PDB file of C-alpha atoms in Angstrom:
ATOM      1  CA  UNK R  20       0.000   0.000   0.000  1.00  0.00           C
ATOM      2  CA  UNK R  21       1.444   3.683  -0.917  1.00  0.00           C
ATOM      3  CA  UNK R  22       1.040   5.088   2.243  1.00  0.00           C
ATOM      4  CA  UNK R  23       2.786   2.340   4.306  1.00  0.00           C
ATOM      5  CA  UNK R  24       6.161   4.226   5.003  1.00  0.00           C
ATOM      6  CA  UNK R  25       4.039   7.303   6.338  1.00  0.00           C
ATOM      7  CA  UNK R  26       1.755   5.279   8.517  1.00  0.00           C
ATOM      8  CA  UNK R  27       5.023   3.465  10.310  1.00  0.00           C
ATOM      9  CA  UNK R  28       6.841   6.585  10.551  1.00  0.00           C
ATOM     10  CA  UNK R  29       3.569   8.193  12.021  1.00  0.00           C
ATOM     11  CA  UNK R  30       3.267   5.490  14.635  1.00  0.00           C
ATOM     12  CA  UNK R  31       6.925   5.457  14.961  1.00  0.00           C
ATOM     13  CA  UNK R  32       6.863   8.799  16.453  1.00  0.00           C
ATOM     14  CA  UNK R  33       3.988   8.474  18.621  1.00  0.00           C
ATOM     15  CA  UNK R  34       4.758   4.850  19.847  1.00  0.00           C
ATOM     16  CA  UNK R  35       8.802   5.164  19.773  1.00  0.00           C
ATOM     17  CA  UNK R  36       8.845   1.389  19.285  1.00  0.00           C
ATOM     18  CA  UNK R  37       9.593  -0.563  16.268  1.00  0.00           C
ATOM     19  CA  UNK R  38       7.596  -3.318  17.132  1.00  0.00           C
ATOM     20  CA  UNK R  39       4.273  -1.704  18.146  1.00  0.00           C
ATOM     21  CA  UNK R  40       5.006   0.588  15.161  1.00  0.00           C
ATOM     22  CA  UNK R  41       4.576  -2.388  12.838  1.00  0.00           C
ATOM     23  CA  UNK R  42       1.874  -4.073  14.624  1.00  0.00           C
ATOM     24  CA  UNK R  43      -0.398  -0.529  14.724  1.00  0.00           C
ATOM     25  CA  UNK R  44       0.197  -0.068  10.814  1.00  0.00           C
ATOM     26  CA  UNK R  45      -0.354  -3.912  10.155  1.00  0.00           C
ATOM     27  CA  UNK R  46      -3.582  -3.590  12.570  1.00  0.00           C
ATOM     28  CA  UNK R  47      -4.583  -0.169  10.535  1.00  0.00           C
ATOM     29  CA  UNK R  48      -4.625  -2.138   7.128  1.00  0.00           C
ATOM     30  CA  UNK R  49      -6.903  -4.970   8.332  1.00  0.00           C
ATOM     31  CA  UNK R  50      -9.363  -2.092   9.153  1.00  0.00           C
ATOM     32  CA  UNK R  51      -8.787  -0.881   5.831  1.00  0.00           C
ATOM     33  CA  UNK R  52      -9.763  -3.771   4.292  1.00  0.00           C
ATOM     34  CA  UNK R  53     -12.859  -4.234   6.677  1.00  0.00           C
ATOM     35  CA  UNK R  54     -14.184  -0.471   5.787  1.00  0.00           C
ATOM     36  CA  UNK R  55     -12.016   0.443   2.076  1.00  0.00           C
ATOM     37  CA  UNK R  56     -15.871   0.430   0.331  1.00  0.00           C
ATOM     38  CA  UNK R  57     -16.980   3.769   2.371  1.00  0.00           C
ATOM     39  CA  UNK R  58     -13.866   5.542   1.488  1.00  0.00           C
ATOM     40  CA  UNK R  59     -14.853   8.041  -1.545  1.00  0.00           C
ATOM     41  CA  UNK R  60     -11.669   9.230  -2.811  1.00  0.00           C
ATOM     42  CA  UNK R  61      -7.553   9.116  -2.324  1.00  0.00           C
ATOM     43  CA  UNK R  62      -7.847  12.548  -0.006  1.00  0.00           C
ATOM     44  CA  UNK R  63     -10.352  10.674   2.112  1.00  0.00           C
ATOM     45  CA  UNK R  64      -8.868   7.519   2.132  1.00  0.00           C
ATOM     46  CA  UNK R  65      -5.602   8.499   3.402  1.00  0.00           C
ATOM     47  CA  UNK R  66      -6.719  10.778   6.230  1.00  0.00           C
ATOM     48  CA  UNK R  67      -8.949   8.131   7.510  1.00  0.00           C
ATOM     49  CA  UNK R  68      -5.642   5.654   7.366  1.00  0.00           C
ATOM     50  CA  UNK R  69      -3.929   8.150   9.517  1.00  0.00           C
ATOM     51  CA  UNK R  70      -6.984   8.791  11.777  1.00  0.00           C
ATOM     52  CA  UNK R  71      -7.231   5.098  11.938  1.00  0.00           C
ATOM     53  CA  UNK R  72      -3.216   4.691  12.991  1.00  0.00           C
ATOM     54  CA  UNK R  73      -3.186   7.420  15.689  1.00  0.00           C
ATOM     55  CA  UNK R  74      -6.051   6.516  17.176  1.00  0.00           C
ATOM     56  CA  UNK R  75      -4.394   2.853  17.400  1.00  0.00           C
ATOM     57  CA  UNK R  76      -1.203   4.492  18.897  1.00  0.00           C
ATOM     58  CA  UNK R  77      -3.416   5.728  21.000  1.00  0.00           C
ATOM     59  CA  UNK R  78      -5.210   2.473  22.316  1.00  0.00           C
ATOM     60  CA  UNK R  79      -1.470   0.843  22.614  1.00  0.00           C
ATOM     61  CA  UNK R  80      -0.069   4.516  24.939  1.00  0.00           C
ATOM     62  CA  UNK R  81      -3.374   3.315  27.123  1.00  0.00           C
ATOM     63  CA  UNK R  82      -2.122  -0.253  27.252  1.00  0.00           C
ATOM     64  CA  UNK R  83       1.369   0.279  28.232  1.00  0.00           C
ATOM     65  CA  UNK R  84       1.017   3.688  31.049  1.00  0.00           C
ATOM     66  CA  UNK R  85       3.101   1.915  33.239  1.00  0.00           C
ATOM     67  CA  UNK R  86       5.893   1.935  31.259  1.00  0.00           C
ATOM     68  CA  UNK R  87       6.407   4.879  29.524  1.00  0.00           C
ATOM     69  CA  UNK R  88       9.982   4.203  28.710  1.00  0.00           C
ATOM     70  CA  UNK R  89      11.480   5.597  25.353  1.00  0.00           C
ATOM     71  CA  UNK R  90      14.259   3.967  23.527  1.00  0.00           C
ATOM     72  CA  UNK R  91      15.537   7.749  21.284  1.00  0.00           C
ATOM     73  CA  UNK R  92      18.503   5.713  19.954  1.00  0.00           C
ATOM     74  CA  UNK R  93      15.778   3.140  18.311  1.00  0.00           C
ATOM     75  CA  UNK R  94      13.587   6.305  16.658  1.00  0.00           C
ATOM     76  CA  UNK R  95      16.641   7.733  15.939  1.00  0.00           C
ATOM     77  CA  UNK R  96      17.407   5.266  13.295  1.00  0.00           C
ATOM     78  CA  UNK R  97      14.711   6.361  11.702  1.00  0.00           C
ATOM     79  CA  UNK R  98      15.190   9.466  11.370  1.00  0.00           C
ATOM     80  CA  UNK R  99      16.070  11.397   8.056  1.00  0.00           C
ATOM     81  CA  UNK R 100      18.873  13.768   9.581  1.00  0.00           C
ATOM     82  CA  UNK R 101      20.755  12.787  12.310  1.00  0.00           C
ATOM     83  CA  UNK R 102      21.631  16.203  13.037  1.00  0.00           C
ATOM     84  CA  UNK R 103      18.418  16.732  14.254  1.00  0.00           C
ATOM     85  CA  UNK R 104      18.278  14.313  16.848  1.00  0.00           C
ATOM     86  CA  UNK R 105      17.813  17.598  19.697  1.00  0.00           C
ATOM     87  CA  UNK R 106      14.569  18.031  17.815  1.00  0.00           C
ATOM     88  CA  UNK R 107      13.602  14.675  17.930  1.00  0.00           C
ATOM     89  CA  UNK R 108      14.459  14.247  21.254  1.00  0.00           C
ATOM     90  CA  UNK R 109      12.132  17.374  22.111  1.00  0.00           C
ATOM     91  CA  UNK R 110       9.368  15.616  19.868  1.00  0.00           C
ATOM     92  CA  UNK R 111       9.209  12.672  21.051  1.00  0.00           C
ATOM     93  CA  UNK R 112       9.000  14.753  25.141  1.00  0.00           C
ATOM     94  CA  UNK R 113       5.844  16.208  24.315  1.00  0.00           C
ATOM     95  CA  UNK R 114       2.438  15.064  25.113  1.00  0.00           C
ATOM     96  CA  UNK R 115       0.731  13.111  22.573  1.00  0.00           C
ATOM     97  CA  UNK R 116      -1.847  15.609  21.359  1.00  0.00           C
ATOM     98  CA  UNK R 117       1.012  18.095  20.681  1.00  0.00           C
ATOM     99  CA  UNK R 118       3.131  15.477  19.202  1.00  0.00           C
ATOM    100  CA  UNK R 119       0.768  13.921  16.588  1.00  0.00           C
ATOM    101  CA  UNK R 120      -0.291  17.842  15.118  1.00  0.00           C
ATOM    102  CA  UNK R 121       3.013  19.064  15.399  1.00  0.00           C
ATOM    103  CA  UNK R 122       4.256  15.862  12.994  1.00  0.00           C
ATOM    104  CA  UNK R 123       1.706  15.726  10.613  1.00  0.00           C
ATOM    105  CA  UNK R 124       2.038  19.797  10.173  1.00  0.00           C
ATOM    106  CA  UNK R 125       5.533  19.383   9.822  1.00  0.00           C
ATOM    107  CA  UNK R 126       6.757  15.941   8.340  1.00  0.00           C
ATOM    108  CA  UNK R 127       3.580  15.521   6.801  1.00  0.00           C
ATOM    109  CA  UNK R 128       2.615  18.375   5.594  1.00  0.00           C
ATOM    110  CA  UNK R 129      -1.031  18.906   6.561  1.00  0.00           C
ATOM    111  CA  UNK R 130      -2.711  21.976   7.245  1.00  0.00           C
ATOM    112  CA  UNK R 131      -4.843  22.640  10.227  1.00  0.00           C
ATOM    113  CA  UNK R 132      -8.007  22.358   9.064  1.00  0.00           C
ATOM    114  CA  UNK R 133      -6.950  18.902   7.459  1.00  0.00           C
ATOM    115  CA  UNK R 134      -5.313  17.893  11.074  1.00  0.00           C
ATOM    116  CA  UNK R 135      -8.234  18.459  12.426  1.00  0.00           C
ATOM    117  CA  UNK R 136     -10.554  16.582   9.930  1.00  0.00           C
ATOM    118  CA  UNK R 137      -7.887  13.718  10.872  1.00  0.00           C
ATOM    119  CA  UNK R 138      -8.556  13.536  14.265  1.00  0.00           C
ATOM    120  CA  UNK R 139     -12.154  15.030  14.936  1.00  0.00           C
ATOM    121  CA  UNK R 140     -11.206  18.077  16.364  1.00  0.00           C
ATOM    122  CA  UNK R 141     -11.542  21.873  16.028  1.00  0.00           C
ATOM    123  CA  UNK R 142      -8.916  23.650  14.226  1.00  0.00           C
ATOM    124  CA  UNK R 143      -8.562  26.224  16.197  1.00  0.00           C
ATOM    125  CA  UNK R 144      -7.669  23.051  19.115  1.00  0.00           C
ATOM    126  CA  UNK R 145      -5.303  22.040  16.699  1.00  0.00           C
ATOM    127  CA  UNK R 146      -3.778  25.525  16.265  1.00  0.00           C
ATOM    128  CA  UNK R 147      -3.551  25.660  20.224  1.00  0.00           C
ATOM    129  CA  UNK R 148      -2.002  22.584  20.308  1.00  0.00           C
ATOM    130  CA  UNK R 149       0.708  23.637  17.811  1.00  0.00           C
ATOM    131  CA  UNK R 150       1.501  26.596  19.740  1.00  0.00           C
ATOM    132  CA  UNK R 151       1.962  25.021  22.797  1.00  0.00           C
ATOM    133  CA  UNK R 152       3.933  21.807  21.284  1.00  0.00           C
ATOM    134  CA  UNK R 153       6.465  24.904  19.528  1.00  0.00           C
ATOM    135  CA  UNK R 154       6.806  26.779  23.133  1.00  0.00           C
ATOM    136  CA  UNK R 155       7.215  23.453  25.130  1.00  0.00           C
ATOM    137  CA  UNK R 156       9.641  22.421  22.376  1.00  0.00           C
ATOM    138  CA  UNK R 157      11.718  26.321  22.759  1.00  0.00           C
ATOM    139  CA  UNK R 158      11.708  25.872  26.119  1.00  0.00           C
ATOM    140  CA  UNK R 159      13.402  22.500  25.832  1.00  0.00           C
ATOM    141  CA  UNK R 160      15.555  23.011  23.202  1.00  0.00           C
ATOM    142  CA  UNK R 161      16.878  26.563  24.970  1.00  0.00           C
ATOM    143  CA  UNK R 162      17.970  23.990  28.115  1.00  0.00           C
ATOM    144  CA  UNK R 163      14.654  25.175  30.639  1.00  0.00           C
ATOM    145  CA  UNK R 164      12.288  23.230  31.757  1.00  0.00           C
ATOM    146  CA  UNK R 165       8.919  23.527  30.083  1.00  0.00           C
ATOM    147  CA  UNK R 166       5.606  24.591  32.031  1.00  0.00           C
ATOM    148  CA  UNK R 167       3.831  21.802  32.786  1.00  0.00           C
ATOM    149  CA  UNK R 168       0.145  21.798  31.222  1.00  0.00           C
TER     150      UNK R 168
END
């Protein structure tokens, strides 16, 4: 399926595990098969894969809250510049509804309004959540501690 690679590095990002990256994508094409007849067109198709993924990422955070462990040096890998592994590392700190707009503006591309199609929210939530993902990421990256939310 074309839109593989963006659904594992999607889940890579919120997940930061290689394994439960593969299983969530895996698990999102079985629902695609199960539902691919009410999809109307490519636009559609795709941001109901990716609603589809994060929401599974989501379901596998919920299973595994007692260990919240990250392994950076296994996202790392995946990631297109190594030089930017500060960034990464500031990503990957962030809460989960910061995380998953702040990727899919950024790596992915989307605009708000599509974000928040994607995930069933407002977009002016999204553009809240993007400001406070960038400021919690400044703070970070500048060495201080960000606010907590």
């Amino acid at each position: 399926m074309e839109y593989g690679d963006m659904l594992f590095r999607i889940s890579m990002v919120l997940l930061g595990h290689e394994q439960d990256a593969q299983d969530v994508v895996q698990d999102t094409f079985c629902r695609y098969m199960e539902h691919r007849q009410a999809l109307y067109d490519k636009d559609h198709e795709k941001a109901w894969l990716i609603r589809v993924a994060v929401n599974r990422c989501k379901d596998v955070h919920r299973g595994r809250r007692r260990h919240p462990l990250v392994c950076l040096e296994e996202v790392e890998q995946y990631c297109e510049f190594q030089e930017q592994s500060e960034v990464l590392t500031a990503l990957m700190n962030l809460p989960d509804q910061m995380k998953t707009v702040l990727y899919l503006h950024y790596i992915e591309g989307y605009k708000s309004a599509e974000i928040a199609r994607m995930l069933g929210i407002t977009t002016s939530a999204v553009k809240k959540r993007m400001q406070r993902g960038r400021e919690r990421m400044k703070l970070s990256l500048s060495g201080k501690e960000p606010l907590s939310s």
